[in-house]
């Protein structure tokens, strides 16, 4: 099933329509849908597609040679090209004026077994492809390799210990991220809104993970089958991804484990995993660049200067795995995973966990509505806030905040995933907390809830209030 990715498709189509040689770098972690995107884009276009494998350079060159011969109608018995330069130059020559889409999928698998392949691509792009209409797409799941070798990222250079980028030839780059909650829902047709929130909090927006969900089964059954069985497709997924891309997967896994357990500040993380804080910085920076964790600061503060920054796992499937699966590996290995899952899914831990991601969904909804121009204000800054309430001398927070300082407009939101709560009290608290952010000419209040808010309260609170339940989030 192919859904979403309209923005990325539009970008590719716009570039393709320009003609001439184009080189697109498409990267993102595995399972995120890179191959599906290139297949959808190339549909109906002349396309030469090759996927490198984790194998020797000679075998990858041999496979590529056969794919080239097959596409251009040459005998498959011709034999391998003598070198990658010969093979790529042949493609450029044979393509001629043809508006050919040339997809080199999982480029890092080939390049990591041939140290000169990156420079070979530099030479071939300059000498041969530059005068063609070839639309070259280089894809890769190893984000560190793609960023450092192709895009020239310093952070990735630290990860790989090398600096030899193939930048300057690309005409576009696309970092393919997991779906947001809206597109994730398209992968689960027929599923109710409450379960869609649960699924997003558990599986995130990675298309492959969502494709493993069987809508005929309920949420609990899918979670138990995919996470809590040794043969479950997501049982070892986080560890496998870390092993694929990182040199010290055990340390990075320990960092993620510490954050999932509630250690969200650098010193707390360092103490928990037994590392010095000075050496922890590179691990945190790498995980941020992989989009597995993020650093957050209270709304209105500078990310680079704030001392109140905290780290959190920003990939729901990883957050779920480290929070609930990793601590139970011993039981799962003894084939008792179904017992663990049954107890867990009947506890209060899951609603609390889902409530955390419900806040993230609500923030995404606010941003989407702002883009549509459907809010009574025009915010340009978004986030959440936490700090001290001087009136009661205790810590408090605001789940969702959006503002435009130039227009002196503010939006604040409270998110409640519990089935029942004191709605009037929640509204009263939100009004009070909004005052902690300063004076604004206009303030809009949003109360996000699992179920619709009482109609009487809606009437009392008036036009400055917006009420958004789970059904409205997916309308």
Short mmCIF file of C-alpha atoms in Angstrom, two decimals:
data_model
loop_
_atom_site.label_atom_id
_atom_site.label_comp_id
_atom_site.label_asym_id
_atom_site.label_seq_id
_atom_site.Cartn_x
_atom_site.Cartn_y
_atom_site.Cartn_z
CA UNK A 1 0.00 0.00 0.00
CA UNK A 2 1.41 3.40 -1.00
CA UNK A 3 0.00 6.43 0.82
CA UNK A 4 1.16 9.95 1.56
CA UNK A 5 4.50 11.39 0.39
CA UNK A 6 2.73 13.86 -1.88
CA UNK A 7 5.17 16.65 -1.03
CA UNK A 8 8.17 14.49 -1.90
CA UNK A 9 6.55 13.29 -5.13
CA UNK A 10 5.81 16.87 -6.14
CA UNK A 11 9.43 17.85 -5.50
CA UNK A 12 10.71 14.99 -7.64
CA UNK A 13 8.26 15.70 -10.46
CA UNK A 14 9.19 19.39 -10.49
CA UNK A 15 12.87 18.55 -10.77
CA UNK A 16 12.25 15.88 -13.42
CA UNK A 17 10.33 18.38 -15.55
CA UNK A 18 13.39 20.66 -15.71
CA UNK A 19 15.28 18.14 -17.79
CA UNK A 20 19.05 17.91 -17.98
CA UNK A 21 21.15 15.92 -15.53
CA UNK A 22 19.75 15.87 -12.02
CA UNK A 23 21.13 14.09 -8.97
CA UNK A 24 18.81 13.55 -6.03
CA UNK A 25 20.05 12.26 -2.69
CA UNK A 26 17.25 10.39 -0.94
CA UNK A 27 18.07 9.05 2.50
CA UNK A 28 16.43 7.99 5.73
CA UNK A 29 16.54 5.07 8.07
CA UNK A 30 15.49 1.67 6.83
CA UNK A 31 11.82 0.73 6.60
CA UNK A 32 10.81 4.37 6.05
CA UNK A 33 9.70 3.89 2.43
CA UNK A 34 12.56 5.10 0.21
CA UNK A 35 12.22 2.29 -2.31
CA UNK A 36 8.44 2.62 -2.39
CA UNK A 37 8.79 6.34 -3.10
CA UNK A 38 11.23 5.84 -5.98
CA UNK A 39 9.03 3.12 -7.46
CA UNK A 40 5.96 5.36 -7.32
CA UNK A 41 7.83 8.31 -8.83
CA UNK A 42 9.38 6.26 -11.64
CA UNK A 43 6.09 4.61 -12.59
CA UNK A 44 5.49 5.27 -16.30
CA UNK A 45 9.01 6.63 -16.82
CA UNK A 46 12.00 4.84 -18.41
CA UNK A 47 13.78 3.52 -15.34
CA UNK A 48 17.01 1.68 -14.66
CA UNK A 49 16.91 0.55 -11.04
CA UNK A 50 19.62 -1.27 -9.13
CA UNK A 51 19.75 -2.23 -5.46
CA UNK A 52 23.17 -2.86 -3.94
CA UNK A 53 23.56 -5.64 -1.40
CA UNK A 54 25.76 -6.34 1.60
CA UNK A 55 28.23 -8.35 -0.42
CA UNK A 56 31.64 -7.99 -2.09
CA UNK A 57 32.38 -5.21 -4.53
CA UNK A 58 32.84 -7.72 -7.35
CA UNK A 59 29.41 -9.24 -6.77
CA UNK A 60 27.69 -5.84 -6.64
CA UNK A 61 29.41 -4.81 -9.88
CA UNK A 62 28.39 -8.11 -11.48
CA UNK A 63 24.75 -7.64 -10.42
CA UNK A 64 24.79 -4.06 -11.69
CA UNK A 65 26.25 -5.17 -15.01
CA UNK A 66 23.45 -7.69 -15.52
CA UNK A 67 20.84 -5.08 -14.68
CA UNK A 68 22.35 -2.67 -17.22
CA UNK A 69 22.48 -5.31 -19.94
CA UNK A 70 18.90 -6.30 -19.25
CA UNK A 71 17.65 -2.71 -19.46
CA UNK A 72 19.46 -1.88 -22.69
CA UNK A 73 18.62 -5.22 -24.33
CA UNK A 74 22.11 -6.70 -24.39
CA UNK A 75 22.99 -10.38 -23.82
CA UNK A 76 23.22 -11.20 -20.12
CA UNK A 77 26.21 -13.43 -20.93
CA UNK A 78 28.33 -10.42 -21.90
CA UNK A 79 30.12 -10.51 -18.55
CA UNK A 80 30.78 -7.90 -15.91
CA UNK A 81 32.20 -4.50 -16.68
CA UNK A 82 35.86 -4.14 -15.80
CA UNK A 83 35.15 -1.31 -13.38
CA UNK A 84 32.39 0.86 -11.96
CA UNK A 85 33.63 3.77 -14.05
CA UNK A 86 33.24 1.72 -17.23
CA UNK A 87 29.77 0.58 -16.16
CA UNK A 88 28.51 4.05 -15.27
CA UNK A 89 30.05 5.64 -18.36
CA UNK A 90 28.27 3.00 -20.46
CA UNK A 91 24.92 3.92 -18.84
CA UNK A 92 25.52 7.60 -19.61
CA UNK A 93 26.45 6.84 -23.22
CA UNK A 94 23.53 4.47 -23.83
CA UNK A 95 21.03 6.84 -22.20
CA UNK A 96 21.81 9.53 -24.75
CA UNK A 97 18.99 12.08 -24.77
CA UNK A 98 16.57 9.66 -23.09
CA UNK A 99 14.98 11.14 -19.97
CA UNK A 100 16.11 8.14 -17.95
CA UNK A 101 15.46 7.67 -14.25
CA UNK A 102 18.50 5.90 -12.83
CA UNK A 103 17.97 4.65 -9.27
CA UNK A 104 21.00 3.41 -7.35
CA UNK A 105 19.30 2.01 -4.26
CA UNK A 106 21.26 1.47 -1.01
CA UNK A 107 24.35 3.19 -2.37
CA UNK A 108 26.27 2.79 0.94
CA UNK A 109 26.22 -1.02 0.60
CA UNK A 110 28.25 -0.74 -2.60
CA UNK A 111 30.43 2.19 -1.56
CA UNK A 112 31.47 0.69 1.77
CA UNK A 113 33.05 -2.24 -0.07
CA UNK A 114 34.83 -0.05 -2.60
CA UNK A 115 36.64 2.94 -1.13
CA UNK A 116 36.96 4.58 -4.54
CA UNK A 117 33.30 4.34 -5.60
CA UNK A 118 32.40 7.78 -4.24
CA UNK A 119 35.22 9.45 -6.19
CA UNK A 120 34.26 7.35 -9.22
CA UNK A 121 30.76 8.81 -9.06
CA UNK A 122 32.26 12.30 -8.85
CA UNK A 123 34.27 11.69 -11.99
CA UNK A 124 31.41 10.07 -13.91
CA UNK A 125 28.94 12.79 -12.98
CA UNK A 126 31.35 15.47 -14.22
CA UNK A 127 32.61 13.72 -17.36
CA UNK A 128 29.60 11.77 -18.61
CA UNK A 129 26.27 12.35 -16.85
CA UNK A 130 26.48 16.16 -16.82
CA UNK A 131 25.62 16.33 -20.54
CA UNK A 132 22.68 13.88 -20.36
CA UNK A 133 19.04 13.95 -19.31
CA UNK A 134 19.61 11.26 -16.71
CA UNK A 135 17.68 11.68 -13.45
CA UNK A 136 19.96 9.99 -10.92
CA UNK A 137 18.60 9.05 -7.49
CA UNK A 138 21.06 7.83 -4.87
CA UNK A 139 19.33 6.27 -1.88
CA UNK A 140 20.69 5.00 1.39
CA UNK A 141 19.52 3.76 4.77
CA UNK A 142 22.86 4.38 6.43
CA UNK A 143 22.17 8.01 7.25
CA UNK A 144 25.68 8.62 8.57
CA UNK A 145 27.28 7.52 5.32
CA UNK A 146 24.86 9.48 3.16
CA UNK A 147 25.23 12.66 5.18
CA UNK A 148 29.01 12.53 5.42
CA UNK A 149 29.99 11.10 2.04
CA UNK A 150 27.31 12.66 -0.12
CA UNK A 151 26.10 15.70 1.79
CA UNK A 152 29.25 16.59 3.69
CA UNK A 153 27.78 16.73 7.21
CA UNK A 154 30.31 17.32 9.99
CA UNK A 155 28.15 15.45 12.52
CA UNK A 156 28.15 12.38 10.31
CA UNK A 157 31.88 12.77 9.88
CA UNK A 158 32.25 12.23 13.60
CA UNK A 159 30.12 9.11 13.30
CA UNK A 160 32.23 7.60 10.54
CA UNK A 161 35.59 9.21 11.18
CA UNK A 162 35.98 10.31 7.54
CA UNK A 163 35.49 13.47 5.46
CA UNK A 164 35.33 12.92 1.72
CA UNK A 165 31.90 14.21 0.63
CA UNK A 166 30.37 13.81 -2.82
CA UNK A 167 28.59 17.11 -2.45
CA UNK A 168 28.35 19.73 -5.15
CA UNK A 169 26.90 17.31 -7.71
CA UNK A 170 23.50 16.95 -6.12
CA UNK A 171 20.63 19.13 -7.27
CA UNK A 172 18.25 18.10 -4.49
CA UNK A 173 18.22 16.17 -1.26
CA UNK A 174 15.33 14.57 0.56
CA UNK A 175 15.57 13.26 4.08
CA UNK A 176 12.63 10.89 4.23
CA UNK A 177 11.16 10.95 7.71
CA UNK A 178 8.47 8.68 9.16
CA UNK A 179 4.85 9.70 8.62
CA UNK A 180 3.15 12.14 10.91
CA UNK A 181 0.02 10.91 12.67
CA UNK A 182 -2.27 11.91 9.77
CA UNK A 183 -0.50 9.94 7.05
CA UNK A 184 0.13 7.07 9.47
CA UNK A 185 -3.66 6.74 9.79
CA UNK A 186 -3.92 6.16 6.02
CA UNK A 187 -2.01 2.90 6.55
CA UNK A 188 -4.78 1.64 8.86
CA UNK A 189 -8.09 2.05 7.02
CA UNK A 190 -11.18 1.22 9.04
CA UNK A 191 -9.47 1.67 12.42
CA UNK A 192 -11.26 3.96 14.92
CA UNK A 193 -9.72 7.24 16.05
CA UNK A 194 -8.87 6.12 19.60
CA UNK A 195 -7.03 3.07 18.31
CA UNK A 196 -5.29 5.22 15.69
CA UNK A 197 -3.80 7.29 18.51
CA UNK A 198 -2.72 4.08 20.30
CA UNK A 199 -1.17 2.66 17.15
CA UNK A 200 0.71 5.87 16.42
CA UNK A 201 2.04 5.97 19.99
CA UNK A 202 3.24 2.39 19.61
CA UNK A 203 4.33 1.96 15.99
CA UNK A 204 5.00 5.57 15.06
CA UNK A 205 4.96 6.61 11.42
CA UNK A 206 7.33 4.12 9.85
CA UNK A 207 5.38 2.64 6.90
CA UNK A 208 6.89 -0.83 7.23
CA UNK A 209 5.98 -1.09 10.92
CA UNK A 210 2.42 0.04 10.20
CA UNK A 211 2.11 -2.42 7.33
CA UNK A 212 2.68 -5.24 9.80
CA UNK A 213 -0.49 -4.33 11.73
CA UNK A 214 -3.44 -6.58 10.92
CA UNK A 215 -6.59 -4.41 11.14
CA UNK A 216 -8.66 -7.57 11.62
CA UNK A 217 -7.02 -8.00 15.04
CA UNK A 218 -7.34 -5.59 17.93
CA UNK A 219 -4.58 -3.34 19.24
CA UNK A 220 -3.51 -5.70 22.03
CA UNK A 221 -3.20 -8.68 19.70
CA UNK A 222 -1.07 -6.78 17.21
CA UNK A 223 1.23 -5.43 19.91
CA UNK A 224 1.72 -8.86 21.48
CA UNK A 225 2.37 -10.53 18.11
CA UNK A 226 4.85 -7.98 16.78
CA UNK A 227 6.74 -6.89 19.91
CA UNK A 228 6.44 -9.64 22.51
CA UNK A 229 7.30 -12.77 20.54
CA UNK A 230 10.81 -13.88 19.63
CA UNK A 231 9.69 -14.24 16.03
CA UNK A 232 7.88 -10.90 16.12
CA UNK A 233 9.02 -8.61 13.32
CA UNK A 234 9.65 -5.70 15.69
CA UNK A 235 11.09 -7.66 18.59
CA UNK A 236 14.73 -6.95 17.65
CA UNK A 237 14.20 -4.03 15.27
CA UNK A 238 15.78 -1.19 17.34
CA UNK A 239 18.92 -3.18 18.11
CA UNK A 240 19.27 -4.27 14.48
CA UNK A 241 19.06 -0.67 13.27
CA UNK A 242 21.71 0.48 15.75
CA UNK A 243 24.03 -2.35 14.72
CA UNK A 244 23.57 -1.47 11.07
CA UNK A 245 24.65 2.15 11.38
CA UNK A 246 26.76 2.61 14.51
CA UNK A 247 30.16 1.45 15.66
CA UNK A 248 29.22 1.23 19.34
CA UNK A 249 25.60 0.04 19.29
CA UNK A 250 25.70 -1.13 22.90
CA UNK A 251 26.52 2.35 24.22
CA UNK A 252 23.88 4.02 22.06
CA UNK A 253 21.34 1.44 23.17
CA UNK A 254 22.23 2.19 26.80
CA UNK A 255 21.61 5.90 26.19
CA UNK A 256 18.18 5.17 24.71
CA UNK A 257 17.41 2.84 27.60
CA UNK A 258 18.33 5.53 30.12
CA UNK A 259 16.16 8.16 28.42
CA UNK A 260 13.21 5.75 28.23
CA UNK A 261 13.60 5.11 31.97
CA UNK A 262 13.26 8.83 32.73
CA UNK A 263 16.85 10.10 32.70
CA UNK A 264 16.39 13.04 30.36
CA UNK A 265 19.29 15.37 31.25
CA UNK A 266 22.91 14.75 30.22
CA UNK A 267 24.27 14.26 33.73
CA UNK A 268 21.41 11.90 34.63
CA UNK A 269 22.02 9.87 31.47
CA UNK A 270 25.78 9.76 32.05
CA UNK A 271 25.34 8.59 35.64
CA UNK A 272 22.89 5.88 34.62
CA UNK A 273 25.07 4.35 31.89
CA UNK A 274 28.42 4.86 33.65
CA UNK A 275 29.91 7.29 31.15
CA UNK A 276 31.53 10.68 31.72
CA UNK A 277 29.33 13.58 30.75
CA UNK A 278 32.05 14.92 28.44
CA UNK A 279 32.09 11.70 26.41
CA UNK A 280 28.29 11.46 26.36
CA UNK A 281 27.91 14.53 24.13
CA UNK A 282 28.93 12.75 20.92
CA UNK A 283 26.46 9.92 21.53
CA UNK A 284 23.61 12.35 22.10
CA UNK A 285 24.59 14.37 19.03
CA UNK A 286 24.66 11.27 16.85
CA UNK A 287 21.27 10.03 18.06
CA UNK A 288 19.81 13.48 17.39
CA UNK A 289 21.21 13.43 13.84
CA UNK A 290 19.60 10.01 13.35
CA UNK A 291 16.26 11.50 14.46
CA UNK A 292 15.91 8.93 17.23
CA UNK A 293 16.08 11.46 20.05
CA UNK A 294 15.53 15.20 20.25
CA UNK A 295 16.48 17.95 22.65
CA UNK A 296 13.60 20.08 23.83
CA UNK A 297 13.57 23.33 25.75
CA UNK A 298 10.62 25.24 27.22
CA UNK A 299 8.75 27.30 24.65
CA UNK A 300 10.37 30.68 24.15
CA UNK A 301 13.89 29.64 25.15
CA UNK A 302 16.93 29.37 22.87
CA UNK A 303 17.79 25.73 22.13
CA UNK A 304 21.53 26.47 22.13
CA UNK A 305 21.54 28.50 25.35
CA UNK A 306 18.81 27.10 27.58
CA UNK A 307 19.91 25.18 30.66
CA UNK A 308 16.53 23.52 30.98
CA UNK A 309 16.84 21.33 27.93
CA UNK A 310 15.77 17.70 28.17
CA UNK A 311 16.18 14.75 25.82
CA UNK A 312 13.42 12.42 24.75
CA UNK A 313 13.08 9.56 22.28
CA UNK A 314 11.19 11.04 19.34
CA UNK A 315 10.51 7.79 17.46
CA UNK A 316 7.41 6.18 19.04
CA UNK A 317 8.30 2.59 18.13
CA UNK A 318 11.70 2.99 19.79
CA UNK A 319 10.18 4.72 22.80
CA UNK A 320 7.70 1.86 23.20
CA UNK A 321 10.38 -0.80 22.74
CA UNK A 322 12.80 0.65 25.28
CA UNK A 323 10.04 1.48 27.76
CA UNK A 324 8.17 -1.84 27.69
CA UNK A 325 9.91 -4.54 25.62
CA UNK A 326 13.58 -4.23 26.52
CA UNK A 327 13.00 -4.76 30.28
CA UNK A 328 11.13 -8.00 29.55
CA UNK A 329 13.55 -9.63 27.10
CA UNK A 330 14.39 -12.46 29.53
CA UNK A 331 10.73 -13.46 29.80
CA UNK A 332 10.15 -13.13 26.06
CA UNK A 333 13.18 -15.35 25.38
CA UNK A 334 11.55 -17.98 27.60
CA UNK A 335 8.40 -17.80 25.41
CA UNK A 336 6.46 -15.98 28.11
CA UNK A 337 6.01 -12.81 26.10
CA UNK A 338 2.26 -13.30 25.80
CA UNK A 339 1.97 -13.29 29.60
CA UNK A 340 4.04 -10.11 29.84
CA UNK A 341 2.00 -8.39 27.14
CA UNK A 342 -1.31 -9.39 28.71
CA UNK A 343 -0.32 -7.94 32.08
CA UNK A 344 1.13 -4.80 30.54
CA UNK A 345 -1.82 -4.05 28.28
CA UNK A 346 -4.25 -4.34 31.19
CA UNK A 347 -2.24 -1.95 33.37
CA UNK A 348 -2.40 1.83 33.65
CA UNK A 349 1.07 2.13 32.10
CA UNK A 350 -0.16 2.04 28.51
CA UNK A 351 -2.79 4.83 28.81
CA UNK A 352 -0.20 7.00 30.54
CA UNK A 353 2.32 6.28 27.79
CA UNK A 354 -0.24 6.92 25.03
CA UNK A 355 -1.20 10.17 26.74
CA UNK A 356 2.36 11.39 26.30
CA UNK A 357 2.19 10.83 22.54
CA UNK A 358 -1.33 12.25 22.43
CA UNK A 359 0.30 15.60 23.23
CA UNK A 360 2.57 15.14 20.21
CA UNK A 361 -0.42 14.35 17.99
CA UNK A 362 -2.20 17.48 19.22
CA UNK A 363 0.81 19.64 18.43
CA UNK A 364 0.94 18.17 14.92
CA UNK A 365 -2.76 19.01 14.54
CA UNK A 366 -2.12 22.63 15.55
CA UNK A 367 0.70 22.96 13.00
CA UNK A 368 -1.46 21.43 10.27
CA UNK A 369 -4.35 23.75 11.06
CA UNK A 370 -1.99 26.73 11.02
CA UNK A 371 -0.79 25.76 7.55
CA UNK A 372 -4.39 25.56 6.38
CA UNK A 373 -5.11 29.00 7.85
CA UNK A 374 -7.85 27.40 9.96
CA UNK A 375 -6.86 28.97 13.29
CA UNK A 376 -7.95 32.39 14.58
CA UNK A 377 -4.27 33.35 14.75
CA UNK A 378 -1.23 32.93 12.51
CA UNK A 379 1.41 31.24 14.66
CA UNK A 380 4.96 30.66 13.49
CA UNK A 381 6.49 29.13 16.65
CA UNK A 382 5.34 25.89 18.24
CA UNK A 383 6.24 23.73 21.21
CA UNK A 384 5.44 23.06 24.85
CA UNK A 385 6.39 24.85 28.06
CA UNK A 386 7.39 23.89 31.55
CA UNK A 387 8.65 25.89 34.49
CA UNK A 388 7.84 27.22 37.94
CA UNK A 389 4.47 28.71 38.81
CA UNK A 390 5.36 31.45 41.32
CA UNK A 391 1.79 31.60 42.62
CA UNK A 392 1.99 28.10 44.06
CA UNK A 393 5.79 27.68 44.00
CA UNK A 394 5.74 24.42 42.13
CA UNK A 395 6.55 23.05 38.68
CA UNK A 396 3.85 23.18 36.04
CA UNK A 397 3.58 22.85 32.27
CA UNK A 398 1.55 23.68 29.17
CA UNK A 399 1.17 20.78 26.73
CA UNK A 400 0.81 22.78 23.50
CA UNK A 401 1.95 26.33 22.77
CA UNK A 402 1.93 28.33 19.52
CA UNK A 403 2.51 32.01 18.98
CA UNK A 404 3.33 34.92 16.75
CA UNK A 405 5.28 37.48 18.75
CA UNK A 406 5.05 40.04 15.97
CA UNK A 407 1.26 39.95 16.14
CA UNK A 408 1.21 39.34 19.90
CA UNK A 409 -0.95 36.23 19.42
CA UNK A 410 -0.82 33.16 21.64
CA UNK A 411 -2.43 29.72 21.62
CA UNK A 412 -2.21 27.33 24.56
CA UNK A 413 -3.58 23.82 24.78
CA UNK A 414 -4.23 21.19 27.42
CA UNK A 415 -4.24 17.52 26.35
CA UNK A 416 -6.22 14.92 28.31
CA UNK A 417 -6.20 11.28 27.22
CA UNK A 418 -8.07 10.03 30.30
CA UNK A 419 -11.67 8.99 29.67
CA UNK A 420 -12.92 11.24 32.47
CA UNK A 421 -11.44 14.36 34.03
CA UNK A 422 -12.60 17.59 35.62
CA UNK A 423 -13.09 19.59 32.44
CA UNK A 424 -13.93 22.89 34.14
CA UNK A 425 -10.86 22.62 36.39
CA UNK A 426 -8.64 21.84 33.39
CA UNK A 427 -9.93 24.93 31.61
CA UNK A 428 -9.38 27.09 34.68
CA UNK A 429 -5.81 25.83 35.08
CA UNK A 430 -5.03 26.48 31.42
CA UNK A 431 -6.15 30.10 31.66
CA UNK A 432 -3.95 30.59 34.70
CA UNK A 433 -0.90 28.97 33.10
CA UNK A 434 -1.26 31.03 29.92
CA UNK A 435 -0.53 34.07 32.06
CA UNK A 436 2.90 32.63 32.91
CA UNK A 437 3.99 33.16 29.30
CA UNK A 438 3.54 36.93 29.37
CA UNK A 439 1.07 39.44 27.99
CA UNK A 440 -0.44 38.93 24.54
CA UNK A 441 -3.10 40.93 22.74
CA UNK A 442 -5.07 37.78 21.97
CA UNK A 443 -5.08 34.33 23.55
CA UNK A 444 -6.74 31.23 22.09
CA UNK A 445 -7.38 28.20 24.28
CA UNK A 446 -7.59 24.58 23.10
CA UNK A 447 -8.81 21.64 25.15
CA UNK A 448 -7.83 18.35 23.52
CA UNK A 449 -9.58 15.27 24.87
CA UNK A 450 -10.19 11.64 24.12
CA UNK A 451 -13.97 12.14 24.11
CA UNK A 452 -16.10 15.22 23.35
CA UNK A 453 -16.19 17.86 26.10
CA UNK A 454 -19.50 18.59 27.81
CA UNK A 455 -21.67 20.86 25.62
CA UNK A 456 -22.63 23.02 28.60
CA UNK A 457 -19.00 23.82 29.37
CA UNK A 458 -18.39 24.67 25.71
CA UNK A 459 -21.19 27.20 25.86
CA UNK A 460 -19.94 28.75 29.07
CA UNK A 461 -16.33 29.15 27.93
CA UNK A 462 -17.19 30.93 24.70
CA UNK A 463 -15.52 31.83 21.40
CA UNK A 464 -11.93 31.97 22.63
CA UNK A 465 -12.01 28.21 23.20
CA UNK A 466 -11.57 25.33 20.77
CA UNK A 467 -12.46 21.75 21.70
CA UNK A 468 -10.79 18.91 19.82
CA UNK A 469 -11.51 15.24 20.53
CA UNK A 470 -9.93 12.14 19.00
CA UNK A 471 -12.47 12.01 16.17
CA UNK A 472 -11.82 15.64 15.28
CA UNK A 473 -8.06 14.99 15.07
CA UNK A 474 -8.68 12.55 12.22
CA UNK A 475 -11.59 14.29 10.54
#
